Amino acid sequence: MLRFVIVTGTPSSGKTSVMLHTIRQLLRKNVVVAACKIDCLETSDDERYRRLGIPVAVGLSDYICPDHFYVANLEEIEHWARDEEKAEIVVIETAGLCHRCAPAVNGCLSVCVVDNLSGIDTPKKVGPMLSTADIVVITKGDIVSQAEREVFRHKVETLNPRARLIPINGLTGQGSLRLYQEIIRYPAMETISEKELRYPMPAAICSYCAGETIIGKNYQMGNVKKVDFGRKY
Amino acid sequence: MLEKISILGGNDKAGAAEPIKWLDVRTGEVLAVVGPTGSGKTQLISDIEQYASGDTPTGRSILVNEQPADKYAESRKIKHLVAEVSQNMNFVIDMSIEEFLLMHARIRSIDNPGKLVEEVLEVSNKLAGEPLSNTDNLTALSGGQSRALMVADVALISNAPIVLIDEIENAGIDRLKALEFLTGNGKVVLVVTHDPTLMLLASNRVVMKNGGMNKYLPTSGSEREILVQLTNIEKEVSLLRNRLRDGETI
């Protein structure tokens, strides 16, 4: 039995800092935690997780979309964390790049981290990553006004009324106790196999997916979509 | 209606029971949280913000109207129990004061937001040294103007019943008026400070030591006399500052 915590969010929102504070609370209660960081070309976040003394795996997607790569590796991550590392909880931190993907999977606790500094229109732009999350963590509240915190929170609630909102200070860890409690309360599951993504991944397979680098119609094949310039957004 | 919050003592950093076992802060009262750096002031505030119920490192519990804080907040649909104003906070939204305050008021489902926005501005102007106007952009405000607007917004628009003022000693606003204004609007106010004037402006103070609440002291009559002296010194300093700024020699 393993609990999955899937962490997503905008770049530099404090995903790793939030999780480090939360994992420390879990370790204090002697819970066995493993962490897996998914990224594209390079990451140094794994070093930060390693300093906690927990097992850490890194998956670099390289030439593949990091979110597709992440989904394709969930069973392997489960095997590694549960069977090899004997973990009770695995924290998977995704790359957090494009705002089209939502890595949430049914039966896994999905945490989306956004920060107050990113602007009040960000929650809307983030899309399904935020709207399919179980928990939305809001960081960097210590440097903006109370009024903006309240407005930002409202924007998040409008987009995902179902989620629990937890303000956390990534520097001090203030607020991470509540995330810890949510994780502890979340049920473990037998296996992630056959579980379903809450939101489909974007389609791809065009010539650029296959390594094409030249611009122009003559070089485009497969699933190619064009801008509709007449459309009013 | 919020009547009081209670802090139930836990343990200090050494694991020993805190000398103060039960501390009430009532509506209209200002509690100063004092003590050297590292004495546990921030943790105390953190306990309140996180609705501690024996589950934080200090083992403290927070009650509101003698009810566990989370239950109180949930039953009244209060999303923020604690509103915070500190000198590290800024406005980051690129919008005029009026546009933003209207947005905040609408989110709080306040009737006649236009009138309220006027009031917020009026109060801000009483607190700030330099006048603010409705059309000013939030990001262009000075430190003092920002803090004044934050206090006025917290008092009139935000529904957080507890207000935490964190080290606003140098923020360039009328602190006495700000505190009067917040308590007058039915808030419980906690002030974390190293400034003797602010400590004595409070009705009571809790002295932190090694992570624990060590002493609870009311501001005495003789301390109030000292406060008058301190306030006079501050006025003098402020006069000198203005004269120097205006190019005078003294």
Coordinates of C-alpha atoms in Angstrom, one line a residue:
Chain A
M1 CA 0.0 0.0 0.0
L2 CA 1.3 3.4 -1.0
R3 CA 0.0 6.9 -0.9
F4 CA 0.8 9.1 -3.9
V5 CA 1.3 12.8 -3.5
I6 CA 1.5 14.5 -6.9
V7 CA 2.9 18.0 -6.7
T8 CA 2.5 20.4 -9.6
G9 CA 2.6 24.2 -9.9
T10 CA 4.0 27.2 -11.7
P11 CA 7.8 27.6 -12.0
S12 CA 9.5 29.1 -8.9
S13 CA 6.2 28.9 -6.9
G14 CA 8.0 27.0 -4.2
K15 CA 7.0 23.4 -4.9
T16 CA 10.2 21.9 -3.5
S17 CA 10.4 24.2 -0.4
V18 CA 6.8 23.5 0.5
M19 CA 7.3 19.7 0.2
L20 CA 10.6 19.8 2.2
H21 CA 8.8 21.3 5.1
T22 CA 5.9 18.9 4.8
I23 CA 8.1 15.9 4.5
R24 CA 10.0 16.9 7.6
Q25 CA 6.7 16.8 9.5
L26 CA 6.1 13.3 8.1
L27 CA 9.6 12.1 9.1
R28 CA 9.1 13.4 12.6
K29 CA 6.2 10.9 12.9
N30 CA 8.5 8.1 11.4
V31 CA 6.6 7.8 8.2
V32 CA 8.8 6.4 5.4
V33 CA 8.8 8.9 2.5
A34 CA 10.4 8.6 -1.0
A35 CA 10.6 11.5 -3.4
C36 CA 10.7 11.5 -7.2
K37 CA 11.5 14.6 -9.2
I38 CA 10.5 14.8 -12.8
D39 CA 12.2 17.4 -15.0
C40 CA 13.3 18.0 -18.5
L41 CA 17.0 18.5 -19.1
E42 CA 18.4 19.3 -15.7
T43 CA 17.4 19.6 -12.1
S44 CA 19.0 20.3 -8.8
D45 CA 15.9 19.8 -6.7
D46 CA 16.8 16.2 -6.0
E47 CA 19.8 17.4 -4.0
R48 CA 17.4 19.3 -1.7
Y49 CA 15.3 16.2 -1.2
R50 CA 18.4 14.1 -0.6
R51 CA 19.4 16.3 2.3
L52 CA 16.4 15.0 4.2
G53 CA 18.0 11.6 4.1
I54 CA 15.2 10.0 2.1
P55 CA 15.4 7.9 -1.0
V56 CA 15.2 10.1 -4.1
A57 CA 14.8 9.3 -7.8
V58 CA 15.2 11.7 -10.7
G59 CA 13.5 11.3 -14.1
L60 CA 14.7 13.5 -16.9
S61 CA 12.4 13.4 -19.8
D62 CA 15.1 14.8 -22.2
Y63 CA 13.5 14.9 -25.7
I64 CA 10.0 13.8 -24.5
C65 CA 7.3 16.0 -23.1
P66 CA 7.9 15.8 -19.3
D67 CA 4.2 15.3 -18.4
H68 CA 3.8 12.4 -20.9
F69 CA 7.1 11.0 -19.6
Y70 CA 5.7 11.3 -16.0
V71 CA 2.5 9.4 -16.8
A72 CA 4.4 6.7 -18.7
N73 CA 6.6 6.1 -15.6
L74 CA 4.0 6.0 -12.8
E75 CA 4.0 2.2 -12.5
E76 CA 7.8 2.2 -12.4
I77 CA 7.8 4.9 -9.7
E78 CA 5.3 2.9 -7.7
H79 CA 7.5 -0.2 -7.9
W80 CA 10.6 1.7 -6.9
A81 CA 9.0 3.5 -3.9
R82 CA 6.8 0.7 -2.6
D83 CA 8.7 -2.5 -3.3
E84 CA 12.4 -1.3 -3.3
E85 CA 12.3 1.5 -0.8
K86 CA 9.4 0.3 1.3
A87 CA 8.0 3.8 1.4
E88 CA 4.5 4.5 2.7
I89 CA 4.3 7.8 0.8
V90 CA 5.8 8.8 -2.5
V91 CA 6.0 12.5 -3.4
I92 CA 6.3 13.1 -7.1
E93 CA 7.2 16.6 -8.1
T94 CA 6.5 17.3 -11.7
A95 CA 8.4 19.7 -14.0
G96 CA 5.7 22.4 -13.8
L97 CA 6.2 23.9 -17.2
C98 CA 3.3 24.2 -19.6
H99 CA -0.1 25.1 -18.3
R100 CA -1.9 22.7 -20.5
C101 CA -1.2 19.6 -18.5
A102 CA -2.8 18.4 -15.3
P103 CA -0.9 15.4 -13.9
A104 CA -3.6 14.6 -11.3
V105 CA -4.6 10.9 -11.1
N106 CA -7.7 9.5 -9.4
G107 CA -6.8 8.0 -6.1
C108 CA -3.6 10.2 -5.7
L109 CA -3.5 13.3 -3.6
S110 CA -2.9 16.1 -6.1
V111 CA -1.3 19.3 -4.8
C112 CA -1.0 22.4 -7.0
V113 CA 1.4 25.2 -5.7
V114 CA 0.9 28.8 -6.9
D115 CA 2.2 32.0 -5.5
N116 CA 0.7 35.3 -4.6
L117 CA 3.3 37.2 -6.5
S118 CA 2.4 35.6 -9.9
G119 CA -0.6 38.0 -10.3
I120 CA -4.3 37.6 -9.9
D121 CA -4.9 36.3 -13.4
T122 CA -2.5 33.4 -12.9
P123 CA -5.0 30.9 -11.4
K124 CA -7.1 31.2 -14.5
K125 CA -4.1 30.8 -16.8
V126 CA -2.9 27.7 -14.9
G127 CA -6.0 25.9 -15.9
P128 CA -6.6 22.2 -15.3
M129 CA -3.4 21.8 -13.2
L130 CA -5.2 24.0 -10.6
S131 CA -8.8 23.1 -11.3
T132 CA -8.3 19.3 -10.9
A133 CA -6.2 19.6 -7.7
D134 CA -7.4 18.3 -4.3
I135 CA -5.2 20.9 -2.6
V136 CA -4.0 24.3 -3.7
V137 CA -1.1 25.6 -1.8
I138 CA -0.6 29.4 -2.0
T139 CA 2.9 30.7 -1.2
K140 CA 4.7 34.0 -0.8
G141 CA 1.8 35.5 1.3
D142 CA 4.4 37.1 3.6
I143 CA 5.4 39.7 1.1
V144 CA 2.1 40.9 -0.3
S145 CA -0.8 42.7 1.3
Q146 CA -3.6 41.0 3.2
A147 CA -6.0 42.4 0.6
E148 CA -4.2 40.8 -2.3
R149 CA -4.0 37.5 -0.4
E150 CA -7.7 37.6 -0.1
V151 CA -8.3 38.5 -3.7
F152 CA -5.9 35.8 -4.9
R153 CA -7.5 33.2 -2.8
H154 CA -10.9 34.1 -4.1
K155 CA -9.7 33.7 -7.7
V156 CA -8.4 30.2 -6.8
E157 CA -11.7 29.3 -5.1
T158 CA -13.7 30.4 -8.1
L159 CA -11.7 28.1 -10.4
N160 CA -11.6 25.2 -8.0
P161 CA -14.3 25.4 -5.4
R162 CA -13.7 21.8 -4.4
A163 CA -10.1 22.1 -3.4
R164 CA -8.7 22.8 0.1
L165 CA -6.6 26.0 0.1
I166 CA -3.6 26.1 2.3
P167 CA -1.4 29.1 2.6
I168 CA 2.2 28.1 3.2
N169 CA 5.3 30.2 3.7
G170 CA 8.0 28.3 1.8
L171 CA 10.8 29.9 3.8
T172 CA 9.6 29.2 7.3
G173 CA 7.3 26.3 6.6
Q174 CA 4.4 28.0 8.4
G175 CA 1.2 26.3 7.2
S176 CA 2.9 23.1 6.3
L177 CA 1.2 21.4 9.3
R178 CA -2.1 21.5 7.5
L179 CA -0.7 20.0 4.3
Y180 CA 0.9 17.2 6.5
Q181 CA -2.5 16.5 8.0
E182 CA -4.2 16.3 4.6
I183 CA -1.5 13.8 3.4
I184 CA -1.8 11.6 6.5
R185 CA -5.6 11.6 6.2
Y186 CA -5.5 10.6 2.5
P187 CA -6.1 6.8 1.8
A188 CA -3.3 4.6 0.5
M189 CA -4.0 2.4 -2.5
E190 CA -3.2 -1.0 -3.7
T191 CA -1.8 0.0 -7.1
I192 CA -1.8 2.9 -9.5
S193 CA -2.2 0.6 -12.5
E194 CA -5.6 1.1 -14.2
K195 CA -6.2 4.4 -12.4
E196 CA -7.3 7.3 -14.6
L197 CA -5.9 10.8 -15.3
R198 CA -8.4 13.4 -14.2
Y199 CA -7.7 15.4 -17.4
P200 CA -6.3 14.2 -20.7
M201 CA -2.8 15.2 -21.8
P202 CA -2.5 17.3 -24.9
A203 CA -2.1 15.5 -28.2
A204 CA 1.2 15.7 -30.0
I205 CA 3.0 13.7 -32.7
C206 CA 3.9 16.3 -35.3
S207 CA 7.1 16.6 -37.2
Y208 CA 8.6 18.7 -34.4
C209 CA 7.9 16.0 -31.9
A210 CA 10.1 13.8 -34.1
G211 CA 13.0 16.2 -34.0
E212 CA 12.3 18.6 -36.9
T213 CA 13.9 22.0 -36.4
I214 CA 13.2 24.0 -39.6
I215 CA 10.2 26.5 -39.7
G216 CA 7.7 26.2 -42.6
K217 CA 4.7 24.4 -43.9
N218 CA 6.8 22.1 -46.0
Y219 CA 8.4 20.6 -42.8
Q220 CA 5.1 20.1 -40.9
M221 CA 3.4 16.7 -40.7
G222 CA 1.0 14.9 -38.4
N223 CA -1.0 16.7 -35.7
V224 CA -0.6 20.4 -36.7
K225 CA -3.0 23.1 -35.5
K226 CA -3.0 26.7 -36.8
V227 CA -3.9 30.0 -35.2
D228 CA -7.4 31.3 -36.0
F229 CA -6.8 35.0 -36.4
G230 CA -10.5 35.8 -36.8
R231 CA -11.4 34.4 -33.5
K232 CA -12.2 36.8 -30.6
Y233 CA -10.7 35.6 -27.3
Chain B
M1 CA -19.3 38.4 17.3
L2 CA -15.7 37.9 18.3
E3 CA -15.2 38.4 22.0
K4 CA -11.8 37.0 22.7
I5 CA -9.1 34.6 21.7
S6 CA -7.4 32.4 24.1
I7 CA -3.9 30.9 23.9
L8 CA -3.5 27.7 25.9
G9 CA 0.1 27.2 26.9
G10 CA 2.2 24.3 25.8
N11 CA 5.9 23.9 26.2
D12 CA 9.0 25.9 25.5
K13 CA 12.0 24.9 23.4
A14 CA 13.4 22.8 26.3
G15 CA 10.2 20.9 26.5
A16 CA 9.3 22.4 29.9
A17 CA 5.7 23.7 30.5
E18 CA 5.2 27.4 29.6
P19 CA 4.9 29.6 32.7
I20 CA 1.7 31.2 31.1
K21 CA -0.9 28.5 30.9
W22 CA -3.8 30.5 29.6
L23 CA -3.8 33.9 28.0
D24 CA -6.9 35.8 26.8
V25 CA -6.9 38.7 24.4
R26 CA -10.3 40.5 24.1
T27 CA -11.8 42.5 21.4
G28 CA -10.6 46.1 21.6
E29 CA -7.4 45.0 23.3
V30 CA -3.9 45.3 22.0
L31 CA -1.4 42.6 23.1
A32 CA 2.3 43.3 22.4
V33 CA 4.4 40.2 21.8
V34 CA 7.9 41.0 23.0
G35 CA 11.2 39.3 23.5
P36 CA 14.7 38.9 22.0
T37 CA 15.2 37.5 18.5
G38 CA 14.7 33.7 18.6
S39 CA 12.5 33.8 21.7
G40 CA 9.5 32.4 19.9
K41 CA 7.5 35.4 18.9
T42 CA 7.0 34.2 15.3
Q43 CA 6.1 30.7 16.5
L44 CA 3.4 32.1 18.7
I45 CA 1.9 34.0 15.8
S46 CA 2.3 30.9 13.6
D47 CA 0.3 28.9 16.2
I48 CA -2.5 31.3 16.0
E49 CA -2.5 31.4 12.2
Q50 CA -2.4 27.6 11.9
Y51 CA -5.2 27.2 14.4
A52 CA -2.9 25.1 16.6
S53 CA -4.7 22.4 18.6
G54 CA -1.8 20.7 20.4
D55 CA -0.3 19.6 17.1
T56 CA 2.4 22.3 16.5
P57 CA 5.9 22.0 18.1
T58 CA 4.8 24.1 21.0
G59 CA 1.8 22.0 21.8
R60 CA -0.3 25.1 22.2
S61 CA -4.0 25.3 21.5
I62 CA -5.9 28.4 20.2
L63 CA -9.5 29.1 21.1
V64 CA -11.8 31.7 19.7
N65 CA -14.8 32.5 22.0
E66 CA -13.7 29.4 24.0
Q67 CA -14.3 27.3 20.8
P68 CA -11.4 25.6 18.9
A69 CA -10.2 28.1 16.3
D70 CA -10.8 25.9 13.3
K71 CA -14.4 25.2 14.3
Y72 CA -15.0 28.9 14.9
A73 CA -13.6 29.8 11.5
E74 CA -15.5 27.0 9.7
S75 CA -18.9 27.7 11.3
R76 CA -18.6 31.4 10.3
K77 CA -17.0 30.8 7.0
I78 CA -14.0 32.9 7.9
K79 CA -11.2 32.1 5.5
H80 CA -8.6 34.2 7.2
L81 CA -8.6 34.2 11.0
V82 CA -5.6 36.4 11.1
A83 CA -4.9 39.4 8.9
E84 CA -1.3 40.5 8.8
V85 CA 0.4 43.8 8.2
S86 CA 4.2 43.9 8.2
Q87 CA 6.8 46.2 6.8
N88 CA 7.9 43.4 4.4
M89 CA 4.5 43.5 2.6
N90 CA 3.9 45.3 -0.6
F91 CA 1.2 45.8 -3.1
V92 CA 2.2 43.9 -6.3
I93 CA -1.0 44.3 -8.4
D94 CA -0.8 46.8 -11.2
M95 CA -4.1 48.6 -10.6
S96 CA -5.4 51.9 -9.2
I97 CA -6.4 52.0 -5.5
E98 CA -10.0 52.4 -6.4
E99 CA -10.2 49.5 -8.8
F100 CA -8.5 47.2 -6.4
L101 CA -10.5 48.2 -3.3
L102 CA -13.7 47.8 -5.3
M103 CA -12.6 44.3 -6.4
H104 CA -11.7 43.4 -2.8
A105 CA -15.0 44.7 -1.5
R106 CA -17.0 42.9 -4.1
I107 CA -15.3 39.6 -3.3
R108 CA -16.4 40.1 0.3
S109 CA -20.0 40.7 -0.9
I110 CA -20.1 44.1 0.7
D111 CA -23.1 46.3 0.0
N112 CA -22.4 49.7 -1.5
P113 CA -18.7 49.1 -2.1
G114 CA -18.2 52.6 -3.5
K115 CA -19.0 54.2 -0.2
L116 CA -16.7 51.9 1.6
V117 CA -13.8 52.6 -0.7
E118 CA -14.2 56.3 0.1
E119 CA -14.0 55.5 3.8
V120 CA -10.9 53.3 3.4
L121 CA -9.2 56.2 1.5
E122 CA -10.2 58.7 4.2
V123 CA -8.8 56.5 7.0
S124 CA -5.6 55.8 5.0
N125 CA -5.1 59.6 4.7
K126 CA -5.4 60.0 8.4
L127 CA -2.7 57.4 9.0
A128 CA -0.2 58.3 6.2
G129 CA 2.1 61.2 6.1
E130 CA 1.6 61.8 2.4
P131 CA -1.9 62.0 0.9
L132 CA -3.3 59.2 -1.2
S133 CA -5.7 59.5 -4.1
N134 CA -8.2 57.1 -5.6
T135 CA -6.5 57.1 -8.9
D136 CA -2.9 56.4 -7.6
N137 CA -1.5 53.1 -8.8
L138 CA -0.9 50.6 -6.0
T139 CA 2.6 49.8 -7.0
A140 CA 3.6 53.4 -7.0
L141 CA 2.7 54.0 -3.3
S142 CA 5.4 54.8 -0.8
G143 CA 6.1 52.4 2.1
G144 CA 4.1 54.6 4.5
Q145 CA 1.2 55.0 2.1
S146 CA 1.1 51.3 1.4
R147 CA 1.0 50.4 5.1
A148 CA -1.7 53.0 5.8
L149 CA -3.8 51.6 3.1
M150 CA -3.2 48.0 4.3
V151 CA -4.3 48.9 7.8
A152 CA -7.4 50.7 6.6
D153 CA -8.3 47.8 4.2
V154 CA -7.8 45.2 7.0
A155 CA -10.0 47.2 9.4
L156 CA -12.9 47.9 7.0
I157 CA -12.9 45.3 4.2
S158 CA -11.2 42.1 5.4
N159 CA -13.2 39.9 7.7
A160 CA -10.3 38.5 9.7
P161 CA -11.1 39.0 13.3
I162 CA -7.5 38.9 14.5
V163 CA -5.0 41.4 13.2
L164 CA -1.3 40.9 13.5
I165 CA 1.0 43.9 13.2
D166 CA 4.5 42.7 12.7
E167 CA 7.3 45.2 13.3
I168 CA 5.9 48.3 11.5
E169 CA 8.1 50.6 13.6
N170 CA 9.6 52.3 10.6
A171 CA 6.7 52.3 8.3
G172 CA 6.0 56.0 8.4
I173 CA 2.4 55.8 9.6
D174 CA 0.6 57.1 12.7
R175 CA 0.9 53.9 14.8
L176 CA -1.3 55.1 17.7
K177 CA -4.1 56.0 15.4
A178 CA -3.7 52.8 13.4
L179 CA -4.1 50.7 16.6
E180 CA -7.1 52.7 17.8
F181 CA -8.7 52.3 14.5
L182 CA -8.3 48.6 14.3
T183 CA -9.5 47.9 17.9
G184 CA -12.3 50.4 17.4
N185 CA -13.5 48.2 14.5
G186 CA -13.9 45.1 16.7
K187 CA -10.6 43.4 16.0
V188 CA -8.3 41.7 18.4
V189 CA -4.8 43.1 17.8
L190 CA -1.4 41.5 18.4
V191 CA 1.7 43.5 17.8
V192 CA 5.1 41.8 17.4
T193 CA 7.6 44.5 18.2
H194 CA 11.0 45.6 19.4
D195 CA 9.9 49.2 19.8
P196 CA 9.3 50.4 23.4
T197 CA 6.7 52.9 22.2
L198 CA 4.6 50.2 20.6
M199 CA 5.1 47.9 23.6
L200 CA 3.7 50.5 25.9
L201 CA 0.9 51.5 23.5
A202 CA -0.5 48.0 24.0
S203 CA -2.8 47.3 26.9
N204 CA -0.8 44.2 27.9
R205 CA 2.3 42.4 26.8
V206 CA 3.5 38.8 26.8
V207 CA 7.2 38.3 27.2
M208 CA 8.6 35.4 25.2
K209 CA 11.6 33.4 26.5
N210 CA 13.2 30.3 25.0
G211 CA 10.1 29.6 22.9
G212 CA 7.7 29.9 25.8
M213 CA 5.3 32.6 27.1
N214 CA 7.2 33.6 30.1
K215 CA 5.4 36.6 31.6
Y216 CA 2.2 38.5 31.1
L217 CA 2.2 42.1 32.1
P218 CA -0.3 44.9 31.9
T219 CA 1.0 48.3 30.9
S220 CA 1.2 50.0 34.3
G221 CA 0.4 53.6 35.2
S222 CA 4.0 54.7 35.5
E223 CA 4.7 53.0 32.1
R224 CA 1.9 55.1 30.6
E225 CA 3.7 58.2 31.9
I226 CA 6.9 57.0 30.2
L227 CA 4.9 56.4 27.0
V228 CA 3.9 60.1 27.0
Q229 CA 7.6 61.0 27.3
L230 CA 8.5 58.6 24.5
T231 CA 5.8 59.9 22.3
N232 CA 7.1 63.5 22.9
I233 CA 10.6 62.4 21.9
E234 CA 9.3 60.8 18.8
K235 CA 7.4 64.0 17.9
E236 CA 10.7 65.9 18.4
V237 CA 12.6 63.5 16.2
S238 CA 10.0 63.7 13.5
L239 CA 10.1 67.6 13.6
L240 CA 13.9 67.5 13.3
R241 CA 13.6 65.0 10.4
N242 CA 11.2 67.3 8.6
R243 CA 13.4 70.4 9.1
L244 CA 16.5 68.6 7.8
R245 CA 14.6 67.2 4.9
D246 CA 13.4 70.7 4.0
G247 CA 16.9 72.0 3.8
E248 CA 17.2 73.8 7.2
T249 CA 20.2 73.7 9.5
I250 CA 19.6 72.9 13.1

